[in-house]
Coordinates of N, CA, C and O in Angstrom, one line a residue:
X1 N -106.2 65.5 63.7 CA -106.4 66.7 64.5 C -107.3 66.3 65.7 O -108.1 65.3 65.7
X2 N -107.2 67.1 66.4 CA -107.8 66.6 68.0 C -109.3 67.6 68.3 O -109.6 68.1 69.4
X3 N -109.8 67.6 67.6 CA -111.1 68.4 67.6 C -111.5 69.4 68.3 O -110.6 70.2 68.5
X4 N -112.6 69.6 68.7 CA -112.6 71.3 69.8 C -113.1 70.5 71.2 O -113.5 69.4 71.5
X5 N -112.9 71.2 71.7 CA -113.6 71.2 73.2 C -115.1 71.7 73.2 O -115.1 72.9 73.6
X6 N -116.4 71.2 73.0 CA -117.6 71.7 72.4 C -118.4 71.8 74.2 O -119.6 72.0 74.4
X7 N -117.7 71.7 74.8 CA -118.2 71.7 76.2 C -117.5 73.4 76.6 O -118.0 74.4 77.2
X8 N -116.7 73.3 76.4 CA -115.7 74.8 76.4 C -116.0 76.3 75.5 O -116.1 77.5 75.8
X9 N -116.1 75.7 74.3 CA -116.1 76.7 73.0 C -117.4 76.7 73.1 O -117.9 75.6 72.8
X10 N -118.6 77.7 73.6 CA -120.1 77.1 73.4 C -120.7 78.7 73.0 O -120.1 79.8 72.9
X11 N -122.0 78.6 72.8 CA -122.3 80.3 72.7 C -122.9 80.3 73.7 O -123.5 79.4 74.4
X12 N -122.7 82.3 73.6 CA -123.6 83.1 74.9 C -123.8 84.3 74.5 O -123.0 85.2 73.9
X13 N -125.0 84.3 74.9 CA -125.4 86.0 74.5 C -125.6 86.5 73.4 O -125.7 85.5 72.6
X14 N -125.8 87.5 72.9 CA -126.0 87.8 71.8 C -124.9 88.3 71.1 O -123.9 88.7 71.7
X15 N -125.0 88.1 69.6 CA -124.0 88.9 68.8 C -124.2 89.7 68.6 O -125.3 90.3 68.8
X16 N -123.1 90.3 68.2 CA -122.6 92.2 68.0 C -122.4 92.7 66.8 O -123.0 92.1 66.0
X17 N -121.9 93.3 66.5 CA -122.5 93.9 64.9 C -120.3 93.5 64.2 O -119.8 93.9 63.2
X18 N -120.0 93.1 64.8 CA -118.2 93.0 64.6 C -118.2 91.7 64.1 O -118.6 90.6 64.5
X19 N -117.2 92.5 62.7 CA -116.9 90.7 62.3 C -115.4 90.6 63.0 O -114.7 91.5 63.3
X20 N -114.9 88.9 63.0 CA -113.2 89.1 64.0 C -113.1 88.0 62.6 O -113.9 87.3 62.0
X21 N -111.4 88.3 62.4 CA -110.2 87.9 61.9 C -109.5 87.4 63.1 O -109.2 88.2 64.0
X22 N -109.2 85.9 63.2 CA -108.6 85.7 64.4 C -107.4 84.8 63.9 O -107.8 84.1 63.0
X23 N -106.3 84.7 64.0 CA -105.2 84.1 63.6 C -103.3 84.1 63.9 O -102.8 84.9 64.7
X24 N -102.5 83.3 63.1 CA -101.3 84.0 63.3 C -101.0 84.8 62.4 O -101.9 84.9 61.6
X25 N -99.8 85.8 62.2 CA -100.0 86.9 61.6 C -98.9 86.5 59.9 O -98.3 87.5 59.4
X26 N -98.8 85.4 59.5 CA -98.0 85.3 58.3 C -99.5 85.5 57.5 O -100.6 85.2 58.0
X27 N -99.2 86.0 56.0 CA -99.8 86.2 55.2 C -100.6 85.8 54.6 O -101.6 86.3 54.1
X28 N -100.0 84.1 54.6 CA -100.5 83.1 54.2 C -102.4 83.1 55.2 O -103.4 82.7 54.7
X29 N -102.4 83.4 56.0 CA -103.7 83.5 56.8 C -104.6 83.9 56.8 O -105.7 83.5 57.2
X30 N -103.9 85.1 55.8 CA -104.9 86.4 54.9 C -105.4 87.8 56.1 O -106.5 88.1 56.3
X31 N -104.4 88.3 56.6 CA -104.8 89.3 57.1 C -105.0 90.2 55.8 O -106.1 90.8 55.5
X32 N -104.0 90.3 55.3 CA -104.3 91.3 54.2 C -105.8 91.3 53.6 O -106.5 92.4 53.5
X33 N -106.3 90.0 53.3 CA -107.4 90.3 52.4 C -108.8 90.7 53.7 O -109.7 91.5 53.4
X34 N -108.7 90.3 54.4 CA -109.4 91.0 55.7 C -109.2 92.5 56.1 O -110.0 93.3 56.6
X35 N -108.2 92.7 55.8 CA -108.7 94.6 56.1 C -109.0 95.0 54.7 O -109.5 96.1 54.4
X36 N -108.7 94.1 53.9 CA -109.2 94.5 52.1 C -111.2 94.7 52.3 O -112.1 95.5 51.9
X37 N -111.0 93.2 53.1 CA -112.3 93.1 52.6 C -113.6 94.2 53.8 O -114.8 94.3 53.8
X38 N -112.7 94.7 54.5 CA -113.5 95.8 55.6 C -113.0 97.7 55.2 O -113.5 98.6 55.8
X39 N -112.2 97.7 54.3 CA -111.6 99.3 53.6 C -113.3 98.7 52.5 O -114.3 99.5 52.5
X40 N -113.3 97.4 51.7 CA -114.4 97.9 50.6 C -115.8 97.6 51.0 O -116.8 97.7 50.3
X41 N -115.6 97.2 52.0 CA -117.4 96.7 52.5 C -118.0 97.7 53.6 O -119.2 98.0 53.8
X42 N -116.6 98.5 54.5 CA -117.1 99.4 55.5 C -117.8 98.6 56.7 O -118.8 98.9 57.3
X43 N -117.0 97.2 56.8 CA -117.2 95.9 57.9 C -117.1 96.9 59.0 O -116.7 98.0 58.7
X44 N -117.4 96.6 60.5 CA -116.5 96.6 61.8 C -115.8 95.4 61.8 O -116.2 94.4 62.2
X45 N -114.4 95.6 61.3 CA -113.7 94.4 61.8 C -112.6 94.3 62.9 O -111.8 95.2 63.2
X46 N -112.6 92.8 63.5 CA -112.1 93.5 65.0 C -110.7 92.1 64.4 O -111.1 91.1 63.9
X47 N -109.3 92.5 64.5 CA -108.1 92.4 63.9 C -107.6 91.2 65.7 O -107.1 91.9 66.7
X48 N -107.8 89.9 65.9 CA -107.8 88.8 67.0 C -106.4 88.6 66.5 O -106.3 88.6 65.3
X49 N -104.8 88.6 67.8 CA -104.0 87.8 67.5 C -103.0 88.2 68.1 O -103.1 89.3 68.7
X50 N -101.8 87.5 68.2 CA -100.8 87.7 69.4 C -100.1 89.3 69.2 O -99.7 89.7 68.1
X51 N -100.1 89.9 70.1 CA -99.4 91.6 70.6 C -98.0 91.1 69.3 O -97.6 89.9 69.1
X52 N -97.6 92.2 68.8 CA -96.2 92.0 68.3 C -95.4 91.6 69.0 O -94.7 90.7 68.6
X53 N -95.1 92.2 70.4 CA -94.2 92.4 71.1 C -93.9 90.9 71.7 O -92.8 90.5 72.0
X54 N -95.0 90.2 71.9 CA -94.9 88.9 71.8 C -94.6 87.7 70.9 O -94.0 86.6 71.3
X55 N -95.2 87.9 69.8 CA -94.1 86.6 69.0 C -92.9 86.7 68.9 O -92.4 87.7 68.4
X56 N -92.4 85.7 69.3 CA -91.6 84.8 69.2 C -90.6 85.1 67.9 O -89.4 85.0 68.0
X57 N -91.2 85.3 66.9 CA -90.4 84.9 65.7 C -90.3 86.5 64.8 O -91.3 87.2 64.7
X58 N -89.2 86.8 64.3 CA -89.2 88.7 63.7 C -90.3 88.3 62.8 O -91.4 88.8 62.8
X59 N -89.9 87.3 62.1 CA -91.1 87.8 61.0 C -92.7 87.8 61.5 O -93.6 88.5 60.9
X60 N -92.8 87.2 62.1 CA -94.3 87.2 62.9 C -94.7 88.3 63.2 O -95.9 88.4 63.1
X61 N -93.9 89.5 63.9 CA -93.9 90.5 64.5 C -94.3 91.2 63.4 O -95.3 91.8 63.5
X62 N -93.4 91.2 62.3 CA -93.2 92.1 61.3 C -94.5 92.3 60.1 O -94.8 93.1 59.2
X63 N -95.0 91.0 60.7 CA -96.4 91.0 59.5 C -97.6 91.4 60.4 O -98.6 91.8 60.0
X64 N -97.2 91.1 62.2 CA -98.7 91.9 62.6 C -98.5 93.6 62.6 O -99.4 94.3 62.7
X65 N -96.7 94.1 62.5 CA -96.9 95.0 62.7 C -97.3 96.1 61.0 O -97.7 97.2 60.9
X66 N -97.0 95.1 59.9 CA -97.5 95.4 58.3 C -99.4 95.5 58.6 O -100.1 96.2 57.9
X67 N -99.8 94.8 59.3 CA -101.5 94.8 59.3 C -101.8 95.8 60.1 O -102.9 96.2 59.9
X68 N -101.0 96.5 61.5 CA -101.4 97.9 61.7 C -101.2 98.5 61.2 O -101.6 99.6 61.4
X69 N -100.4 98.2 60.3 CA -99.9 99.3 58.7 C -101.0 99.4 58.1 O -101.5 100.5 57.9
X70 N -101.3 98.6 57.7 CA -102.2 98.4 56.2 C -103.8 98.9 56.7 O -104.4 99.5 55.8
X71 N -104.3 98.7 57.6 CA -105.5 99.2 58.6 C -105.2 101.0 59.1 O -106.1 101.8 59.2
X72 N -104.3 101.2 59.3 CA -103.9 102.9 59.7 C -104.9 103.7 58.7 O -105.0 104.0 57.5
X73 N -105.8 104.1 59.9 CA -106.8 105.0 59.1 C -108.3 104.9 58.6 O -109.0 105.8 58.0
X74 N -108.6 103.6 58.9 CA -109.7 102.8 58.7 C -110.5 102.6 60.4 O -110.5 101.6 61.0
X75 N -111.0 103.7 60.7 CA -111.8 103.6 61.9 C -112.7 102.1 62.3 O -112.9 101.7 63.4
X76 N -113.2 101.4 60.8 CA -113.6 100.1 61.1 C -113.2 98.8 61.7 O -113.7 97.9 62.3
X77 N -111.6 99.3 61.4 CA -110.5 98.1 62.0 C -109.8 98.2 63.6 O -108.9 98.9 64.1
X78 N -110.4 97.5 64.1 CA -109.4 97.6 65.6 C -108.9 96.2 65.7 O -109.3 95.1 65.3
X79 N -107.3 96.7 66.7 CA -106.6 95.7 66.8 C -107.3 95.2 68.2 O -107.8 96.0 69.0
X80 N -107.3 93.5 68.5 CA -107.6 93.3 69.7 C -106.7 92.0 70.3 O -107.0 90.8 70.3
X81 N -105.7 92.4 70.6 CA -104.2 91.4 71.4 C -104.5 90.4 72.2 O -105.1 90.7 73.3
X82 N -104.4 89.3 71.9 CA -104.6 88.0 73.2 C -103.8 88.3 74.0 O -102.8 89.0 73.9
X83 N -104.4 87.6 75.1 CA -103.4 87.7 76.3 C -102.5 86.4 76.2 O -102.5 85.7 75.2
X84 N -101.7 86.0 77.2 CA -101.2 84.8 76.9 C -101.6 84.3 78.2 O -102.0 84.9 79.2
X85 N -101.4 82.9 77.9 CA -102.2 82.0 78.6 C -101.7 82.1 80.3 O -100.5 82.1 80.8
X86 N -103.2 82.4 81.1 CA -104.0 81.2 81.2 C -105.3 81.7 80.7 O -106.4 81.1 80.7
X87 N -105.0 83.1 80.1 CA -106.5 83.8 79.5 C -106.4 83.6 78.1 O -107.1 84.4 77.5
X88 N -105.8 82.9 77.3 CA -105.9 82.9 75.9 C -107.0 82.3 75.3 O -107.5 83.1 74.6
X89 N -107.4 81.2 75.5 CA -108.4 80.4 75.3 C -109.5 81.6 75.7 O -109.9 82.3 74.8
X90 N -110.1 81.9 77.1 CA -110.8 82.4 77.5 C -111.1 83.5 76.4 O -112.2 83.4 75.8
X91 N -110.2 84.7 76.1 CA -110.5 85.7 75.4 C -110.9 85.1 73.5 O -111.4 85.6 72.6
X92 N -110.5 84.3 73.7 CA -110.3 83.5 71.8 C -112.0 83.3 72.0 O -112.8 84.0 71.4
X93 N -112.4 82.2 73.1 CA -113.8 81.6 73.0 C -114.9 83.6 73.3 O -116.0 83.7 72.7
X94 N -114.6 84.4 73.9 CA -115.5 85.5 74.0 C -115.7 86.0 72.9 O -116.9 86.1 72.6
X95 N -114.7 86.5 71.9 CA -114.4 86.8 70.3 C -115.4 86.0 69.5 O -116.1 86.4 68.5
X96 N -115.4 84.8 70.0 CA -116.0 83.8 68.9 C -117.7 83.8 69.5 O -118.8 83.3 69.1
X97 N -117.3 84.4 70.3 CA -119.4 84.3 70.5 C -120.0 85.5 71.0 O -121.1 85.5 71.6
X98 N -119.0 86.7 70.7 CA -119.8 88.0 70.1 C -119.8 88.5 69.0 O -120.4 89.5 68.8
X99 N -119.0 87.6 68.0 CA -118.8 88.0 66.5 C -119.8 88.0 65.5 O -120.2 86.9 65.7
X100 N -120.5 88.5 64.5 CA -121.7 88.1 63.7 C -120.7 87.1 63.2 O -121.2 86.0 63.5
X101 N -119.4 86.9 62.5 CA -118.9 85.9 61.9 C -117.5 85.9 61.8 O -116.9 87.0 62.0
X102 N -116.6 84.9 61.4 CA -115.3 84.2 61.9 C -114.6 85.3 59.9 O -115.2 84.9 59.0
X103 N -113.9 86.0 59.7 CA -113.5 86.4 58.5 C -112.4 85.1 58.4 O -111.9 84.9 59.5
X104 N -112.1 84.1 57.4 CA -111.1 83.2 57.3 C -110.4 83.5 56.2 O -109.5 82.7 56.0
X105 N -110.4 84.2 55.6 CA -109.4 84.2 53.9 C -108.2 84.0 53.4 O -107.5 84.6 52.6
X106 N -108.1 82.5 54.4 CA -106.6 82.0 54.2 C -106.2 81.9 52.6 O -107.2 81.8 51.8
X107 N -105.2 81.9 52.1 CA -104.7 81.6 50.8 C -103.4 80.8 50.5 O -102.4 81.2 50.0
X108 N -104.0 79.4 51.2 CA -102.8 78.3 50.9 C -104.0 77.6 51.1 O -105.2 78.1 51.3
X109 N -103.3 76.0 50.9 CA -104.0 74.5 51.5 C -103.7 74.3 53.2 O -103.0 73.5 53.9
X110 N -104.1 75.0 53.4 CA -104.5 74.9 55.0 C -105.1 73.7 54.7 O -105.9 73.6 53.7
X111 N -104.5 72.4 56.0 CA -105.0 70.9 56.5 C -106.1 71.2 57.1 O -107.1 70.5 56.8
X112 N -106.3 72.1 58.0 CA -107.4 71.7 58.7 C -108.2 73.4 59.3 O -109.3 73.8 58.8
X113 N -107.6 74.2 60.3 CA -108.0 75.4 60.6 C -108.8 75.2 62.0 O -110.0 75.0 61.8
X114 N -108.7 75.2 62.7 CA -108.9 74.7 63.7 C -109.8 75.8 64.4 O -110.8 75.5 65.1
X115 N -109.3 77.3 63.9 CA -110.6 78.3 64.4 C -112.0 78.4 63.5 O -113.1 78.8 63.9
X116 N -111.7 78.1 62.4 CA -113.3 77.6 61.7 C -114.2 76.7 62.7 O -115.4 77.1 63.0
X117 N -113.8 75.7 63.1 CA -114.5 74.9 64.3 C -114.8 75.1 65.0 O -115.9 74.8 65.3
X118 N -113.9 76.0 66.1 CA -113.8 76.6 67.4 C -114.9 77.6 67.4 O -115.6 77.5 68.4
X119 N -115.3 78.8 66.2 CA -115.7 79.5 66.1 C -117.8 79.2 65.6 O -118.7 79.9 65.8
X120 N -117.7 77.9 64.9 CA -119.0 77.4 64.9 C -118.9 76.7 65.8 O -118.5 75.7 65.1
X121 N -118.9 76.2 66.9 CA -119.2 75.6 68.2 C -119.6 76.5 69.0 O -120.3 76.3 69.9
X122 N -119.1 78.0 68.7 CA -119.7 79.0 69.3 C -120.2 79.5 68.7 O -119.9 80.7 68.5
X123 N -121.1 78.8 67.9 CA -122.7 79.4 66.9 C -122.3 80.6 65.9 O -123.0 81.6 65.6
X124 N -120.9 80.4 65.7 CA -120.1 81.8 64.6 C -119.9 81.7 63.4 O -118.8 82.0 63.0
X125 N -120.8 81.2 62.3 CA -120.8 81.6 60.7 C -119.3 81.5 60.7 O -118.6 81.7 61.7
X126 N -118.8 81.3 59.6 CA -117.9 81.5 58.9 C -117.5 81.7 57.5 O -117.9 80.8 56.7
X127 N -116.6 82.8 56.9 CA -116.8 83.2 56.2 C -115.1 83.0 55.1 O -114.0 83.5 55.2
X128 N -115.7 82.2 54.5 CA -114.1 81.9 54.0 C -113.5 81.6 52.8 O -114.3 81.5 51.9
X129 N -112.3 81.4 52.3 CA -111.9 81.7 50.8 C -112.0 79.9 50.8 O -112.1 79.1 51.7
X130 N -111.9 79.7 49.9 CA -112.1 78.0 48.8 C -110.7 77.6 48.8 O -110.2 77.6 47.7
X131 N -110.0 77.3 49.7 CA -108.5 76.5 50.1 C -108.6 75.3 51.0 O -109.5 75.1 51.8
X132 N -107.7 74.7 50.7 CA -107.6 73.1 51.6 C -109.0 73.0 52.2 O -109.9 73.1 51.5
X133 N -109.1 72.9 53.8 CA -109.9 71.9 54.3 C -111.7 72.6 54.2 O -112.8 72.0 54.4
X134 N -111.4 74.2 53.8 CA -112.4 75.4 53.9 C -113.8 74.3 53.1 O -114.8 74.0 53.7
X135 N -113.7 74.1 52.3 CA -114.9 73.5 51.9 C -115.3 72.0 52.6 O -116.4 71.4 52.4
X136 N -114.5 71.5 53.4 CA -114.7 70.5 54.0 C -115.5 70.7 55.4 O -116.5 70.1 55.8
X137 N -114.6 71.8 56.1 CA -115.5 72.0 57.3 C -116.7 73.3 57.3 O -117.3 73.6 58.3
X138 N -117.0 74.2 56.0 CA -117.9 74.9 55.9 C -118.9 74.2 55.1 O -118.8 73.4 54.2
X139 N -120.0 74.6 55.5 CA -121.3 73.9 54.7 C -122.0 75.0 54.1 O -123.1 75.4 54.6
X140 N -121.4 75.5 52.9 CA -122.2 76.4 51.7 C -123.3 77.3 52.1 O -124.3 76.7 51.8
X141 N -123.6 78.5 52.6 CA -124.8 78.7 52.7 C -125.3 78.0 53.9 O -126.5 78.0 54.1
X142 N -124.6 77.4 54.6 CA -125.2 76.9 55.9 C -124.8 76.8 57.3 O -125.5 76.9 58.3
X143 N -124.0 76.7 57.2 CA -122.5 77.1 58.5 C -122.0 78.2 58.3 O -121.5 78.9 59.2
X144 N -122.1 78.8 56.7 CA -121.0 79.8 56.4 C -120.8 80.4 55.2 O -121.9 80.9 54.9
X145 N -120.2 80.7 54.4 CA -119.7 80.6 52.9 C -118.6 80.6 52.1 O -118.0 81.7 52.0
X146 N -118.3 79.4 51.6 CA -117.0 79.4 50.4 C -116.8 80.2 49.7 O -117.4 80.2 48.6
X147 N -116.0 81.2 49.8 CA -116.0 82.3 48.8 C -114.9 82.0 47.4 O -114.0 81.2 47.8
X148 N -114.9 82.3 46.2 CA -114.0 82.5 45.3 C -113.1 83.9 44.9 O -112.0 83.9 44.2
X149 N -113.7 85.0 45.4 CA -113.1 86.0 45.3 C -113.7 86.8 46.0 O -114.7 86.4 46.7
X150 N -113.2 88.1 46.0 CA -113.0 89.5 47.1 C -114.1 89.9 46.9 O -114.6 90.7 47.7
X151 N -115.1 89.6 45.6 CA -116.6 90.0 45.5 C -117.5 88.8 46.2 O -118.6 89.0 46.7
X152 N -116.9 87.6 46.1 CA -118.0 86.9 47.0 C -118.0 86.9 48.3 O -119.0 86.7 49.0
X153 N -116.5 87.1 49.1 CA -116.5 87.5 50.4 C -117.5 88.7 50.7 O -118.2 88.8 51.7
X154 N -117.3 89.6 49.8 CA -118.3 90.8 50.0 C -119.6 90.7 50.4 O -120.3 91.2 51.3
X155 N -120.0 89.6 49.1 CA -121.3 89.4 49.0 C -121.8 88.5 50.4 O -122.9 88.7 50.9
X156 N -121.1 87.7 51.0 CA -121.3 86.7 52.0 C -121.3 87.5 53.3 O -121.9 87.0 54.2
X157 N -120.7 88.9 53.7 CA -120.9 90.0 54.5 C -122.0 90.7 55.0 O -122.4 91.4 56.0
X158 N -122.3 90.2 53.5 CA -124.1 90.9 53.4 C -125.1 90.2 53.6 O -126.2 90.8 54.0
X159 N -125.0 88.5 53.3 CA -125.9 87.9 53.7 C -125.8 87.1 55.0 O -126.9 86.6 55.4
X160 N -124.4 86.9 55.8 CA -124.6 86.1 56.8 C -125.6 85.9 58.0 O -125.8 85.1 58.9
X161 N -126.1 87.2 57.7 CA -128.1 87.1 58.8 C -128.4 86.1 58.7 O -128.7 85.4 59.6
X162 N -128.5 85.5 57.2 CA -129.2 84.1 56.7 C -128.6 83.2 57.2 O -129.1 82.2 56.8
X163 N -127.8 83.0 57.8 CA -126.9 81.5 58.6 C -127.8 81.6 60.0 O -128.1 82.6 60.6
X164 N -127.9 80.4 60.3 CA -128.6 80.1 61.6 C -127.5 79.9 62.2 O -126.6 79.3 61.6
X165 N -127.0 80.7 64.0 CA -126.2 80.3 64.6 C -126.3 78.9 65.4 O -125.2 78.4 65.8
X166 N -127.5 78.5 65.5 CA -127.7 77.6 66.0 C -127.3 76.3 65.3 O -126.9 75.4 66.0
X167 N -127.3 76.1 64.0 CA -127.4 75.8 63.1 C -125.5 74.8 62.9 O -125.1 73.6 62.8
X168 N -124.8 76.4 62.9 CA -123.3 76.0 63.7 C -123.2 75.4 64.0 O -122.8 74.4 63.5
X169 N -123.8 76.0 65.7 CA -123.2 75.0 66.8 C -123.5 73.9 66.9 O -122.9 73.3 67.8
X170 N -124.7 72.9 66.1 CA -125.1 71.7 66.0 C -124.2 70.9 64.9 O -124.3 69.7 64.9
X171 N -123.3 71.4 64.0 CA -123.0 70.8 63.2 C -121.7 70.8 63.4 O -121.0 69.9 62.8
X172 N -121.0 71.9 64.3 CA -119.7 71.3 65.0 C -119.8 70.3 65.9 O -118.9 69.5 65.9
X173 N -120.7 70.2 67.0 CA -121.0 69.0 67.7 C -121.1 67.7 67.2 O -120.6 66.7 67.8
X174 N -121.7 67.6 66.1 CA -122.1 66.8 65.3 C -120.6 66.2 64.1 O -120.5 65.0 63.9
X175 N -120.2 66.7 63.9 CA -118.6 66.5 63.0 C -117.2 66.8 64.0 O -116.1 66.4 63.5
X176 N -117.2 67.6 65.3 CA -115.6 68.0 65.0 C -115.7 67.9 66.5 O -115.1 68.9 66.9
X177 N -116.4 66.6 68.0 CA -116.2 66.8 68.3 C -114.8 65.8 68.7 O -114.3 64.9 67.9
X178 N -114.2 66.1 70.2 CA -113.0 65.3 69.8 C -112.7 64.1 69.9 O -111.7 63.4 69.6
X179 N -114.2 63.5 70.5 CA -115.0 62.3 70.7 C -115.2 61.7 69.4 O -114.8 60.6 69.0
X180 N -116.1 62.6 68.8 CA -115.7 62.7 67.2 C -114.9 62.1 66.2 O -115.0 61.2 65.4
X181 N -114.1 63.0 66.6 CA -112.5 63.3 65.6 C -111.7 61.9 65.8 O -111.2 61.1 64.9
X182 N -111.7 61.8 67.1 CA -110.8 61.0 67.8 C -111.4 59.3 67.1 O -110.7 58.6 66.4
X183 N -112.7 58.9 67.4 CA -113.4 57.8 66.4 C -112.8 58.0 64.8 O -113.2 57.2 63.9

């Protein structure tokens, strides 16, 4: 994998009280367990990912348009549409460094995840289920938190104050850059 752009992805400003789910919209990604985990925590969570009307593929469409389903009625949840490029990047990197934290609750062996990185280079906690690369590029209680179930994502909601953002962004520089990766 080709690492982040740690000159590009950087922080600014202060964080905002919104956690972001940012991703593509198959299942496997975990939107579902992200509006789960903002219906039982009473999160602000802000729903990052391509307009329906834009992917490419029915079923893609068909699962972002199942997660404005499954969110209908939850004042906590807003949807927030990338643009397509040459502002995609731009709007992805703003998301990632006004967010208190990155929601990840993918549920496969995800290789790698490439917005877990993206999102601590811009000093963004992350907060994620115990699959493929998730314990590799999260550091316990220090970057972020490995969760095992829908009660420890909870619980990790409540404590991510305790993550130094700074803390992140030193440790994606330090592991993922593509200077890095690329060695």
């Amino acid at each position: 994998y080709g690492g982040v752009d740690t000159d590009w992805y950087t922080p600014e400003g202060p964080k905002e009280s919104f956690f972001l789910w940012m991703n593509r919209w198959p299942p496997a990604k975990g939107y579902r367990q992200a509006i789960e985990l903002a219906r039982a925590t009473g999160i602000e969570l802000v729903m990052a990912g391509e307009h329906p009307h834009n992917e490419r593929f029915e079923y893609q469409r068909d699962c972002a348009l199942q997660a404005v389903e499954l969110a209908r009625g939850l004042p906590n949840v807003r949807f927030c549409w990338l643009p397509k490029d040459p502002d995609h990047h731009t709007a992805k990197r703003d998301l990632y460094r006004q967010a208190r934290a990155l929601i990840y609750p993918v549920q496969f062996q995800e290789p790698f995840g490439l917005s877990q990185v993206e999102a601590l280079a811009c000093g963004t906690p992350v907060i994620a289920t115990n699959f493929g690369s998730v314990p590799e590029i999260i550091k316990h209680e220090l970057t972020g938190f490995v969760c095992d179930t829908m009660e420890d994502l909870a619980t990790a909601v409540q404590r991510v104050g305790a993550i130094d953002p700074a803390w992140c962004r030193r440790d994606a520089v330090a592991r993922f850059t593509r200077e890095v990766m690329a060695g």
